[in-house]
């Protein structure tokens, strides 16, 4: 079955992995709601490029996903434009690196709200449309940190482990409705999120930039290569396909062997 004419809502898709999902789905003729922050002109350029690639419609929501009422407004926007959502990709996320006793309260709260709670809200709002259509795909960008921990990332590891548990639960609840729910768990992918945590890690571990890249980021990734955004998006495309209809409640690692160790 082709994905043409279906609608995908991808959170945090103005950048990095989320934008790669959007490009891959556009290539299949999928209507898109892209979401996230960034420069308005750059986002509009991406939106137009997605429409051109898909021959379908792409709309933009700048809603802040740390706020449940804004998530409701984003879903209302999707419902108005497309009548609902078939593919939900919970991808928006952020990171903060600090020892637990110094972890800023506002950063803890931001990470739990954005990386974990927003997926609950988007899911509860999207599922009724999927149930109506007897088809749906819920995909989380989790992380190797949904399976294992690293020091100084208490909020992120907590949120991603929570997301993995949430996904298994909804997979069971939705199994008889033609709706699958899965996590994709990348290791280190070269995106602005990874680049942004280098200065904090340099400070927390008293290291140079090169030491952080080689001795922290790629230390646990046996391939010694960053994962690419295209490799992550390719897994999502497979999960949307018919042969993947019996893959649900899974947590698929794309981490260069990190979690095999
Ligand atoms: P990124 O920083 O490039 O993208 C994050 C996206 O989230 C952006 O579009 C940003 O505008 C959006 N965003 C941030 N705050 C938001 C808010 N309050 N409301 C709405 N949108 C918001 O990062 P990325 O590396 O592409 O990360 C995407 C996802 O992948 C995250 O969930 C991250 O935890 C996960 N991940 C990344 C890596 C990696 O190495 N890059 C590894 C594993 C998992």
Coordinates of C-alpha atoms and ligand atoms in Angstrom, one line a residue:
X1 CA 0.0 0.0 0.0
X2 CA 1.3 3.4 -0.9
X3 CA 1.5 6.2 1.7
X4 CA 0.4 8.8 -0.9
X5 CA -2.5 10.9 0.5
X6 CA -1.8 10.0 4.1
X7 CA -0.9 12.7 6.6
X8 CA 2.1 12.8 8.9
X9 CA 2.6 15.1 11.9
X10 CA 6.3 15.3 12.8
X11 CA 7.3 17.2 16.0
X12 CA 10.6 19.0 16.0
X13 CA 10.9 18.8 12.2
X14 CA 12.5 22.1 11.4
X15 CA 16.0 20.6 11.9
X16 CA 18.1 17.5 12.2
X17 CA 16.4 14.1 12.4
X18 CA 12.8 15.5 12.2
X19 CA 13.6 17.3 8.9
X20 CA 15.0 14.1 7.5
X21 CA 11.7 12.2 8.3
X22 CA 9.8 15.0 6.6
X23 CA 11.9 14.8 3.4
X24 CA 11.5 11.0 3.3
X25 CA 7.8 11.1 3.8
X26 CA 7.5 14.0 1.2
X27 CA 9.1 11.7 -1.4
X28 CA 6.2 9.3 -0.9
X29 CA 3.5 12.0 -1.5
X30 CA 2.5 12.3 2.2
X31 CA 0.8 15.5 3.5
X32 CA 2.9 17.0 6.3
X33 CA 2.5 19.1 9.4
X34 CA 6.0 20.2 10.3
X35 CA 6.7 21.7 13.7
X36 CA 9.5 23.3 15.6
X37 CA 11.4 26.6 16.1
X38 CA 13.9 28.4 13.9
X39 CA 14.3 31.2 11.4
X40 CA 10.9 32.0 9.8
X41 CA 12.3 32.4 6.3
X42 CA 14.4 29.2 6.5
X43 CA 11.3 27.3 7.7
X44 CA 9.1 28.7 4.9
X45 CA 11.8 27.7 2.3
X46 CA 11.8 24.1 3.7
X47 CA 8.0 24.0 3.7
X48 CA 7.9 25.0 0.1
X49 CA 10.6 22.5 -0.8
X50 CA 8.6 19.7 0.9
X51 CA 5.5 20.6 -1.0
X52 CA 7.4 20.6 -4.2
X53 CA 8.9 17.2 -3.5
X54 CA 5.6 15.7 -2.3
X55 CA 3.1 17.2 -4.7
X56 CA 1.0 17.2 -1.5
X57 CA 0.4 19.8 1.2
X58 CA 2.9 20.8 3.9
X59 CA 1.8 23.1 6.7
X60 CA 3.9 24.6 9.6
X61 CA 3.1 24.8 13.3
X62 CA 5.3 26.8 15.5
X63 CA 3.6 25.6 18.6
X64 CA 5.6 25.1 21.8
X65 CA 5.3 21.4 22.7
X66 CA 6.1 22.0 26.4
X67 CA 2.5 23.4 26.7
X68 CA -0.4 20.9 26.4
X69 CA -2.8 23.6 25.2
X70 CA -0.4 24.4 22.3
X71 CA -0.2 20.7 21.4
X72 CA -4.0 20.8 21.3
X73 CA -3.9 23.8 19.0
X74 CA -1.3 22.0 16.7
X75 CA -3.6 19.0 16.5
X76 CA -6.5 21.2 15.7
X77 CA -4.5 22.7 12.9
X78 CA -3.8 19.2 11.4
X79 CA -7.5 18.3 11.8
X80 CA -8.6 21.4 10.0
X81 CA -6.1 21.0 7.1
X82 CA -6.1 17.2 6.7
X83 CA -9.0 15.8 8.8
X84 CA -6.6 14.1 11.2
X85 CA -3.3 12.3 11.4
X86 CA -2.2 8.9 10.1
X87 CA 1.5 9.0 11.0
X88 CA 2.6 10.6 14.2
X89 CA 6.3 11.0 14.8
X90 CA 7.3 12.3 18.2
X91 CA 10.7 13.6 17.6
X92 CA 11.1 17.1 19.3
X93 CA 13.7 16.9 22.0
X94 CA 16.4 18.7 23.9
X95 CA 19.3 17.9 26.1
X96 CA 21.1 19.4 29.1
X97 CA 24.3 18.0 30.6
X98 CA 25.1 18.6 34.3
X99 CA 25.8 16.6 37.5
X100 CA 22.6 15.6 39.2
X101 CA 23.2 17.8 42.3
X102 CA 23.6 20.8 40.1
X103 CA 20.9 20.0 37.5
X104 CA 18.9 23.2 36.9
X105 CA 15.3 22.7 37.9
X106 CA 14.0 24.5 34.8
X107 CA 16.1 22.2 32.5
X108 CA 14.8 19.1 34.3
X109 CA 11.3 20.3 33.8
X110 CA 11.8 21.3 30.1
X111 CA 13.3 17.9 29.2
X112 CA 10.6 15.9 30.9
X113 CA 7.8 18.1 29.3
X114 CA 9.3 18.1 25.8
X115 CA 11.0 14.7 25.5
X116 CA 8.4 12.7 27.3
X117 CA 5.1 14.4 28.2
X118 CA 4.5 15.9 24.7
X119 CA 4.4 12.4 23.3
X120 CA 1.6 11.5 25.6
X121 CA -0.4 14.6 24.5
X122 CA 0.1 14.1 20.8
X123 CA -0.7 10.4 21.1
X124 CA -3.9 10.9 23.1
X125 CA -5.0 13.4 20.5
X126 CA -4.0 11.5 17.4
X127 CA -5.2 8.0 18.3
X128 CA -9.0 8.8 17.8
X129 CA -8.3 9.7 14.1
X130 CA -6.2 6.5 13.7
X131 CA -8.8 4.3 15.3
X132 CA -11.5 5.8 12.9
X133 CA -9.3 5.0 9.9
X134 CA -8.2 1.6 11.4
X135 CA -4.6 2.4 10.5
X136 CA -1.9 4.4 12.2
X137 CA 1.8 4.6 12.8
X138 CA 3.3 6.1 15.9
X139 CA 7.0 6.4 15.9
X140 CA 9.2 7.9 18.6
X141 CA 12.7 9.1 18.2
X142 CA 13.9 7.6 21.4
X143 CA 17.6 7.2 21.9
X144 CA 20.2 4.7 23.0
X145 CA 19.5 6.5 26.2
X146 CA 16.1 4.8 26.3
X147 CA 18.0 1.6 26.9
X148 CA 21.2 2.5 28.7
X149 CA 22.4 5.5 30.8
X150 CA 25.3 8.0 30.6
X151 CA 26.4 10.2 33.5
X152 CA 25.3 13.8 33.7
X153 CA 22.2 13.2 31.6
X154 CA 19.7 12.4 34.3
X155 CA 16.7 14.2 32.8
X156 CA 17.3 13.0 29.3
X157 CA 17.8 9.4 30.3
X158 CA 14.7 9.5 32.5
X159 CA 12.6 11.0 29.7
X160 CA 13.8 8.5 27.1
X161 CA 13.4 5.5 29.3
X162 CA 9.9 6.8 30.1
X163 CA 9.2 7.2 26.4
X164 CA 10.2 3.6 25.7
X165 CA 7.8 2.4 28.5
X166 CA 5.0 4.5 27.2
X167 CA 5.5 3.1 23.7
X168 CA 5.3 -0.5 24.8
X169 CA 2.1 0.3 26.7
X170 CA 0.3 2.0 23.8
X171 CA 1.5 -0.7 21.4
X172 CA -0.5 -3.2 23.5
X173 CA -3.5 -0.9 23.8
X174 CA -3.7 -0.3 20.0
X175 CA -2.6 -3.7 18.7
X176 CA -6.0 -4.7 17.4
X177 CA -6.7 -1.3 15.7
X178 CA -4.2 -1.5 12.8
X179 CA -2.0 1.0 14.7
X180 CA 1.6 0.2 15.5
X181 CA 3.9 2.1 18.0
X182 CA 7.6 1.8 18.0
X183 CA 10.8 3.5 19.2
X184 CA 13.8 4.2 17.0
X185 CA 16.8 4.5 19.2
X186 CA 19.8 6.2 17.5
X187 CA 23.2 6.5 19.0
X188 CA 25.0 9.8 18.2
X189 CA 23.7 11.4 15.1
X190 CA 25.5 14.6 13.9
X191 CA 22.8 17.2 14.4
X192 CA 22.5 20.7 16.1
X193 CA 21.4 18.9 19.3
X194 CA 24.7 17.0 19.5
X195 CA 26.8 20.0 18.5
X196 CA 25.0 22.0 21.2
X197 CA 26.0 19.7 24.0
X198 CA 29.7 19.8 23.3
X199 CA 30.5 23.0 25.2
X200 CA 28.6 21.7 28.3
X201 CA 30.3 18.4 28.2
X202 CA 33.7 20.1 27.8
X203 CA 32.8 22.0 31.0
X204 CA 31.3 19.0 32.9
X205 CA 34.3 16.7 32.1
X206 CA 37.0 19.3 31.7
X207 CA 37.8 18.2 28.2
X208 CA 38.7 19.7 24.8
X209 CA 36.2 19.7 21.9
X210 CA 38.2 16.8 20.2
X211 CA 38.3 14.8 23.4
X212 CA 34.5 15.2 23.8
X213 CA 33.9 14.0 20.2
X214 CA 36.3 11.1 20.3
X215 CA 36.4 10.0 24.0
X216 CA 32.8 10.7 24.9
X217 CA 30.5 10.9 21.9
X218 CA 32.1 8.2 19.8
X219 CA 33.7 6.3 22.6
X220 CA 30.7 3.9 23.1
X221 CA 29.8 3.7 19.4
X222 CA 31.8 0.7 18.1
X223 CA 31.6 1.7 14.4
X224 CA 33.3 5.1 15.4
X225 CA 31.0 6.8 13.0
X226 CA 28.1 9.2 13.7
X227 CA 24.8 7.8 12.6
X228 CA 23.2 9.9 9.7
X229 CA 19.8 11.4 9.8
X230 CA 19.0 9.6 6.5
X231 CA 19.7 6.2 8.2
X232 CA 17.3 7.1 11.0
X233 CA 14.6 8.2 8.5
X234 CA 14.9 5.0 6.5
X235 CA 13.9 3.0 9.6
X236 CA 10.8 5.2 10.0
X237 CA 9.9 4.7 6.4
X238 CA 10.1 0.9 6.9
X239 CA 7.9 1.1 10.0
X240 CA 5.3 2.9 7.9
X241 CA 5.3 0.2 5.3
X242 CA 3.0 -2.9 5.1
X243 CA 5.7 -5.4 5.8
X244 CA 6.1 -3.7 9.2
X245 CA 2.5 -4.1 10.3
X246 CA 3.5 -6.7 12.8
X247 CA 6.3 -4.7 14.3
X248 CA 4.8 -3.0 17.3
X249 CA 6.2 -2.3 20.8
X250 CA 9.7 -2.6 19.5
X251 CA 12.7 -0.5 20.2
X252 CA 15.0 -0.5 17.1
X253 CA 18.6 0.5 17.8
X254 CA 20.5 2.5 15.1
X255 CA 23.5 3.1 17.3
X256 CA 26.6 1.6 15.6
X257 CA 26.6 -1.3 18.1
X258 CA 26.6 1.0 21.3
X259 CA 23.9 -1.0 23.2
X260 CA 25.3 -4.4 22.2
X261 CA 28.3 -3.7 24.5
Ligands
LIG1 P1 17.6 19.2 16.7 O1 18.0 20.1 17.8 O2 18.3 19.3 15.4 O3 16.1 19.2 16.5 C1 15.2 19.4 17.6 C2 13.9 19.9 17.0 O4 13.0 20.1 18.1 C3 14.0 21.2 16.3 O5 13.1 21.2 15.2 C4 13.5 22.2 17.4 O6 13.1 23.4 16.8 C5 12.4 21.4 18.0 N1 12.0 21.9 19.3 C6 12.8 22.2 20.4 N2 12.1 22.7 21.4 C7 10.8 22.6 21.0 C8 9.6 23.0 21.6 N3 9.5 23.4 22.9 N4 8.4 22.8 20.9 C9 8.5 22.3 19.6 N5 9.6 22.0 19.0 C10 10.8 22.1 19.7 O7 17.9 17.7 17.3 P2 18.0 16.2 16.7 O8 19.3 15.7 17.1 O9 17.5 16.2 15.3 O10 17.0 15.5 17.7 C11 15.7 15.0 17.4 C12 15.3 13.9 18.3 O11 16.3 12.9 18.2 C13 15.3 14.3 19.8 O12 14.2 13.7 20.5 C14 16.6 13.7 20.3 O13 16.5 13.4 21.7 C15 16.7 12.5 19.5 N6 18.0 11.9 19.4 C16 19.0 12.6 18.9 C17 20.3 12.0 18.8 C18 21.5 12.7 18.2 O14 22.6 12.2 18.4 N7 21.3 13.8 17.5 C19 20.5 10.7 19.3 C20 19.4 10.0 19.8 C21 18.2 10.6 19.9

